[in-house]
Amino acid sequence: MINISESASDKIKELLASEESPKLFLRLGVKAGGCSGFSYGMGFDDDQKSDDKEFVIHGVKVVVDEESAKYLYGVQIDFEDKGMGGGFTINNPNAVASCGCGSSFKPADYEGTPEPCDDKVEA
């Protein structure tokens, strides 16, 4: 269902190891919002719900809520260490459009109105 590259899983393991709780796992999700319709969510959590979907990928426990799972099926997560320009990237085969910043997307079945993009840069 979800694909995480070895470089991304290594970085996730490194970040998890720096946390103080051995019960933490990676939670992935989506929520309505963003300039394309949905925004990605990715962070550590220790509260697993009974209807969450659980995966173990390269030794990383990944949890996705049931509603988000349909939008994340087949998603590919990678990590590139490029100094200031590096970080996690998400390639979502369910996205028919995405924001220039890559943090939001529009799935084929979404008929809502996206939020306007605010491309102003604060100095």
Coordinates of N, CA and C in Angstrom, one line a residue:
M1 N 0.8 -1.2 0.0 CA 0.0 0.0 0.0 C 0.9 1.3 0.0
I2 N 1.8 1.4 0.9 CA 2.7 2.6 1.1 C 4.1 2.1 0.8
N3 N 4.8 2.9 0.0 CA 6.2 2.5 -0.2 C 7.1 3.6 0.4
I4 N 8.1 3.2 1.2 CA 9.0 4.1 1.8 C 10.4 3.6 1.4
S5 N 11.2 4.5 0.8 CA 12.5 4.2 0.4 C 13.4 3.8 1.6
E6 N 14.5 3.2 1.3 CA 15.4 2.8 2.4 C 16.0 4.1 3.0
S7 N 16.3 5.1 2.2 CA 16.9 6.4 2.7 C 15.8 7.1 3.6
A8 N 14.6 7.0 3.2 CA 13.5 7.7 4.0 C 13.3 6.9 5.3
S9 N 13.3 5.6 5.3 CA 13.1 4.8 6.5 C 14.3 5.0 7.4
D10 N 15.5 5.1 6.9 CA 16.7 5.3 7.7 C 16.6 6.6 8.4
K11 N 16.1 7.7 7.7 CA 16.0 9.0 8.4 C 14.9 9.0 9.4
I12 N 13.8 8.3 9.1 CA 12.7 8.1 10.1 C 13.2 7.4 11.4
K13 N 13.9 6.3 11.2 CA 14.5 5.6 12.3 C 15.4 6.5 13.2
E14 N 16.2 7.3 12.5 CA 17.1 8.3 13.2 C 16.3 9.3 14.0
L15 N 15.3 9.8 13.4 CA 14.4 10.8 14.1 C 13.7 10.1 15.3
L16 N 13.2 8.9 15.1 CA 12.5 8.2 16.1 C 13.5 7.9 17.3
A17 N 14.7 7.6 17.0 CA 15.7 7.3 18.0 C 16.0 8.5 18.9
S18 N 15.9 9.7 18.3 CA 16.2 10.9 19.1 C 15.0 11.3 20.0
E19 N 13.9 10.7 19.8 CA 12.7 10.9 20.7 C 12.8 10.1 22.0
E20 N 12.1 10.5 23.0 CA 12.2 9.9 24.3 C 11.3 8.8 24.6
S21 N 10.4 8.5 23.6 CA 9.3 7.5 23.8 C 9.5 6.3 22.9
P22 N 9.7 5.1 23.4 CA 9.9 4.0 22.5 C 8.6 3.5 21.9
K23 N 7.4 4.1 22.3 CA 6.1 3.7 21.8 C 5.7 4.5 20.5
L24 N 6.6 5.5 20.1 CA 6.2 6.3 18.9 C 6.3 5.5 17.6
F25 N 5.4 5.9 16.7 CA 5.4 5.4 15.4 C 5.2 6.5 14.4
L26 N 5.3 6.2 13.1 CA 5.1 7.2 12.1 C 3.6 7.2 11.7
R27 N 2.9 8.3 11.8 CA 1.5 8.4 11.4 C 1.5 9.3 10.1
L28 N 0.9 8.7 9.1 CA 0.6 9.4 7.8 C -0.9 9.7 7.7
G29 N -1.2 10.8 7.1 CA -2.6 11.1 6.9 C -2.8 12.2 5.9
V30 N -4.0 12.5 5.6 CA -4.4 13.6 4.7 C -5.6 14.3 5.4
K31 N -5.7 15.6 5.1 CA -6.8 16.4 5.6 C -7.2 17.4 4.5
A32 N -8.5 17.7 4.5 CA -9.0 18.7 3.6 C -8.3 20.0 3.8
G33 N -7.8 20.7 2.8 CA -7.1 21.9 2.9 C -5.9 22.0 2.0
G34 N -5.3 23.1 2.0 CA -4.2 23.3 1.0 C -4.7 23.9 -0.3
C35 N -3.8 24.3 -1.1 CA -4.2 25.0 -2.3 C -4.6 24.0 -3.4
S36 N -4.5 22.7 -3.2 CA -4.9 21.7 -4.2 C -6.1 20.9 -3.7
G37 N -6.5 21.0 -2.5 CA -7.6 20.3 -2.0 C -7.4 19.5 -0.7
F38 N -6.3 18.8 -0.7 CA -5.9 18.0 0.5 C -4.4 18.3 0.8
S39 N -4.1 18.2 2.1 CA -2.8 18.4 2.6 C -2.3 17.1 3.2
Y40 N -1.0 16.8 3.1 CA -0.4 15.6 3.7 C -0.1 15.9 5.2
G41 N -0.2 14.9 6.0 CA 0.3 15.0 7.4 C 1.2 13.8 7.6
M42 N 2.4 14.1 8.3 CA 3.4 13.1 8.5 C 4.0 13.5 9.8
G43 N 3.9 12.6 10.8 CA 4.6 12.9 12.1 C 4.5 11.7 13.0
F44 N 5.1 11.9 14.2 CA 5.2 10.8 15.2 C 4.0 10.8 16.1
D45 N 3.5 9.7 16.5 CA 2.3 9.5 17.3 C 2.5 8.3 18.2
D46 N 1.7 8.2 19.3 CA 1.8 7.0 20.1 C 0.3 6.6 20.5
D47 N -0.6 7.2 19.8 CA -2.1 6.8 20.0 C -2.7 6.2 18.8
Q48 N -2.7 4.8 18.8 CA -3.2 4.1 17.7 C -4.7 3.8 17.9
K49 N -5.6 4.1 16.9 CA -7.0 3.8 17.0 C -7.3 2.4 16.5
S50 N -8.4 1.9 16.9 CA -8.8 0.5 16.5 C -9.0 0.4 15.0
D51 N -9.4 1.4 14.3 CA -9.7 1.3 12.9 C -8.5 1.8 12.0
D52 N -7.3 2.1 12.7 CA -6.1 2.5 11.9 C -5.6 1.3 11.2
K53 N -5.0 1.6 10.0 CA -4.3 0.5 9.3 C -2.8 0.6 9.7
E54 N -2.2 -0.5 9.9 CA -0.8 -0.6 10.4 C 0.1 -1.4 9.4
F55 N 1.3 -0.8 9.1 CA 2.2 -1.5 8.2 C 3.6 -1.4 8.9
V56 N 4.5 -2.3 8.6 CA 5.8 -2.3 9.0 C 6.7 -2.3 7.7
I57 N 7.4 -1.2 7.4 CA 8.1 -1.0 6.2 C 9.6 -0.7 6.5
H58 N 10.5 -1.6 6.1 CA 11.9 -1.4 6.5 C 12.1 -1.2 7.9
G59 N 11.3 -1.9 8.8 CA 11.5 -1.9 10.2 C 10.8 -0.7 10.9
V60 N 10.1 0.2 10.1 CA 9.4 1.3 10.6 C 7.9 1.0 10.7
K61 N 7.3 1.2 11.9 CA 5.9 1.1 12.1 C 5.2 2.3 11.5
V62 N 4.3 2.1 10.6 CA 3.6 3.2 9.9 C 2.1 3.0 10.1
V63 N 1.4 4.0 10.6 CA -0.1 3.9 10.9 C -0.8 5.0 10.0
V64 N -1.9 4.6 9.4 CA -2.7 5.5 8.6 C -4.2 5.3 9.0
D65 N -4.9 6.4 9.2 CA -6.3 6.3 9.6 C -7.1 5.8 8.3
E66 N -8.2 5.2 8.6 CA -9.0 4.6 7.5 C -9.4 5.5 6.4
E67 N -9.8 6.7 6.7 CA -10.2 7.7 5.7 C -9.0 8.1 4.8
S68 N -7.8 8.3 5.4 CA -6.7 8.8 4.6 C -6.1 7.6 3.8
A69 N -6.3 6.4 4.2 CA -5.8 5.3 3.5 C -6.1 5.2 2.0
K70 N -7.4 5.6 1.7 CA -7.8 5.6 0.2 C -7.1 6.6 -0.6
Y71 N -6.6 7.7 0.0 CA -5.9 8.7 -0.8 C -4.3 8.4 -0.8
L72 N -3.9 7.5 0.1 CA -2.5 7.2 0.2 C -2.1 5.9 -0.4
Y73 N -3.0 5.2 -1.0 CA -2.7 3.9 -1.6 C -1.7 4.0 -2.7
G74 N -0.6 3.4 -2.6 CA 0.5 3.4 -3.6 C 1.5 4.6 -3.5
V75 N 1.3 5.4 -2.5 CA 2.2 6.6 -2.3 C 3.6 6.1 -2.1
Q76 N 4.5 6.9 -2.6 CA 6.0 6.6 -2.4 C 6.6 7.8 -1.7
I77 N 7.3 7.5 -0.6 CA 8.0 8.5 0.3 C 9.5 8.2 0.1
D78 N 10.2 9.3 -0.1 CA 11.6 9.2 -0.2 C 12.2 10.3 0.6
F79 N 13.5 10.2 0.8 CA 14.3 11.3 1.5 C 15.5 11.6 0.8
E80 N 15.8 12.8 0.5 CA 17.0 13.2 -0.1 C 17.7 14.2 0.8
D81 N 19.0 14.0 1.1 CA 19.8 14.9 1.9 C 20.6 15.8 1.0
K82 N 20.0 17.0 0.7 CA 20.6 18.0 -0.2 C 20.9 19.3 0.6
G83 N 21.2 19.2 1.8 CA 21.5 20.5 2.5 C 20.2 21.2 2.7
M84 N 20.1 22.5 2.3 CA 19.0 23.3 2.5 C 17.8 22.9 1.6
G85 N 18.0 22.2 0.5 CA 16.9 21.8 -0.4 C 16.5 20.3 -0.2
G86 N 17.0 19.6 0.8 CA 16.7 18.2 1.0 C 15.4 18.1 1.8
G87 N 15.1 16.8 2.0 CA 13.9 16.5 2.9 C 13.1 15.3 2.3
F88 N 12.0 15.1 2.9 CA 11.1 14.1 2.5 C 10.3 14.5 1.3
T89 N 10.1 13.6 0.3 CA 9.3 13.9 -0.8 C 8.2 12.8 -0.9
I90 N 7.0 13.2 -1.4 CA 5.9 12.3 -1.5 C 5.4 12.3 -3.0
N91 N 5.4 11.1 -3.6 CA 4.9 10.9 -4.9 C 3.6 10.1 -4.8
N92 N 2.5 10.7 -5.1 CA 1.2 10.1 -4.9 C 0.5 9.8 -6.3
P93 N 0.4 8.5 -6.6 CA -0.2 8.2 -7.9 C -1.7 8.5 -8.0
N94 N -2.3 8.8 -6.8 CA -3.7 9.2 -6.8 C -4.0 10.7 -7.1
A95 N -2.9 11.5 -7.1 CA -3.0 12.9 -7.3 C -3.2 13.2 -8.8
V96 N -4.2 14.0 -9.2 CA -4.3 14.5 -10.5 C -3.8 15.9 -10.7
A97 N -3.5 16.5 -9.5 CA -2.9 17.9 -9.5 C -2.2 18.0 -8.2
S98 N -1.2 18.8 -8.1 CA -0.6 19.1 -6.8 C -0.1 20.5 -6.8
C99 N 0.2 21.0 -5.6 CA 0.6 22.4 -5.4 C 2.1 22.5 -5.8
G100 N 2.5 23.6 -6.1 CA 3.9 23.8 -6.4 C 4.9 23.5 -5.3
C101 N 4.4 23.6 -4.1 CA 5.3 23.3 -2.9 C 5.3 21.8 -2.6
G102 N 4.4 21.0 -3.2 CA 4.3 19.6 -3.0 C 3.7 19.1 -1.7
S103 N 3.1 20.0 -1.0 CA 2.5 19.6 0.3 C 1.0 19.4 0.2
S104 N 0.4 19.7 -0.9 CA -1.0 19.4 -1.1 C -1.3 18.8 -2.5
F105 N -2.4 18.1 -2.6 CA -2.8 17.5 -3.8 C -4.3 17.4 -4.0
K106 N -4.7 17.1 -5.3 CA -6.1 16.9 -5.6 C -6.2 15.5 -6.1
P107 N -7.1 14.7 -5.4 CA -7.3 13.4 -6.0 C -8.4 13.4 -7.0
A108 N -8.5 12.4 -7.9 CA -9.5 12.4 -9.0 C -10.9 12.6 -8.5
D109 N -11.3 12.1 -7.4 CA -12.7 12.1 -6.9 C -13.0 13.3 -6.1
Y110 N -12.1 14.3 -6.0 CA -12.4 15.5 -5.1 C -13.1 16.6 -5.9
E111 N -14.2 17.0 -5.3 CA -15.0 18.0 -6.0 C -15.2 19.3 -5.2
G112 N -14.3 19.4 -4.1 CA -14.4 20.6 -3.3 C -13.6 21.8 -3.9
T113 N -13.7 22.9 -3.3 CA -13.0 24.1 -3.7 C -11.7 24.2 -2.9
P114 N -10.5 24.2 -3.6 CA -9.2 24.4 -2.9 C -9.1 25.8 -2.3
E115 N -8.3 25.8 -1.3 CA -8.0 27.1 -0.7 C -7.0 27.9 -1.6
P116 N -7.1 29.2 -1.6 CA -6.2 30.0 -2.5 C -4.8 29.8 -2.0
C117 N -3.8 29.8 -2.9 CA -2.4 29.7 -2.6 C -1.9 31.1 -2.1
D118 N -1.2 31.1 -1.1 CA -0.5 32.3 -0.6 C 0.9 32.2 -0.9
D119 N 1.4 32.7 -2.0 CA 2.8 32.5 -2.4 C 3.7 33.7 -2.0
K120 N 3.2 34.5 -1.0 CA 4.0 35.6 -0.5 C 5.1 35.0 0.4
V121 N 6.2 35.5 0.4 CA 7.3 35.1 1.3 C 7.5 36.2 2.3
E122 N 7.5 35.8 3.5 CA 7.7 36.7 4.6 C 9.2 37.0 4.7
A123 N 9.6 38.3 4.9 CA 11.0 38.6 5.0 C 11.4 38.5 6.5

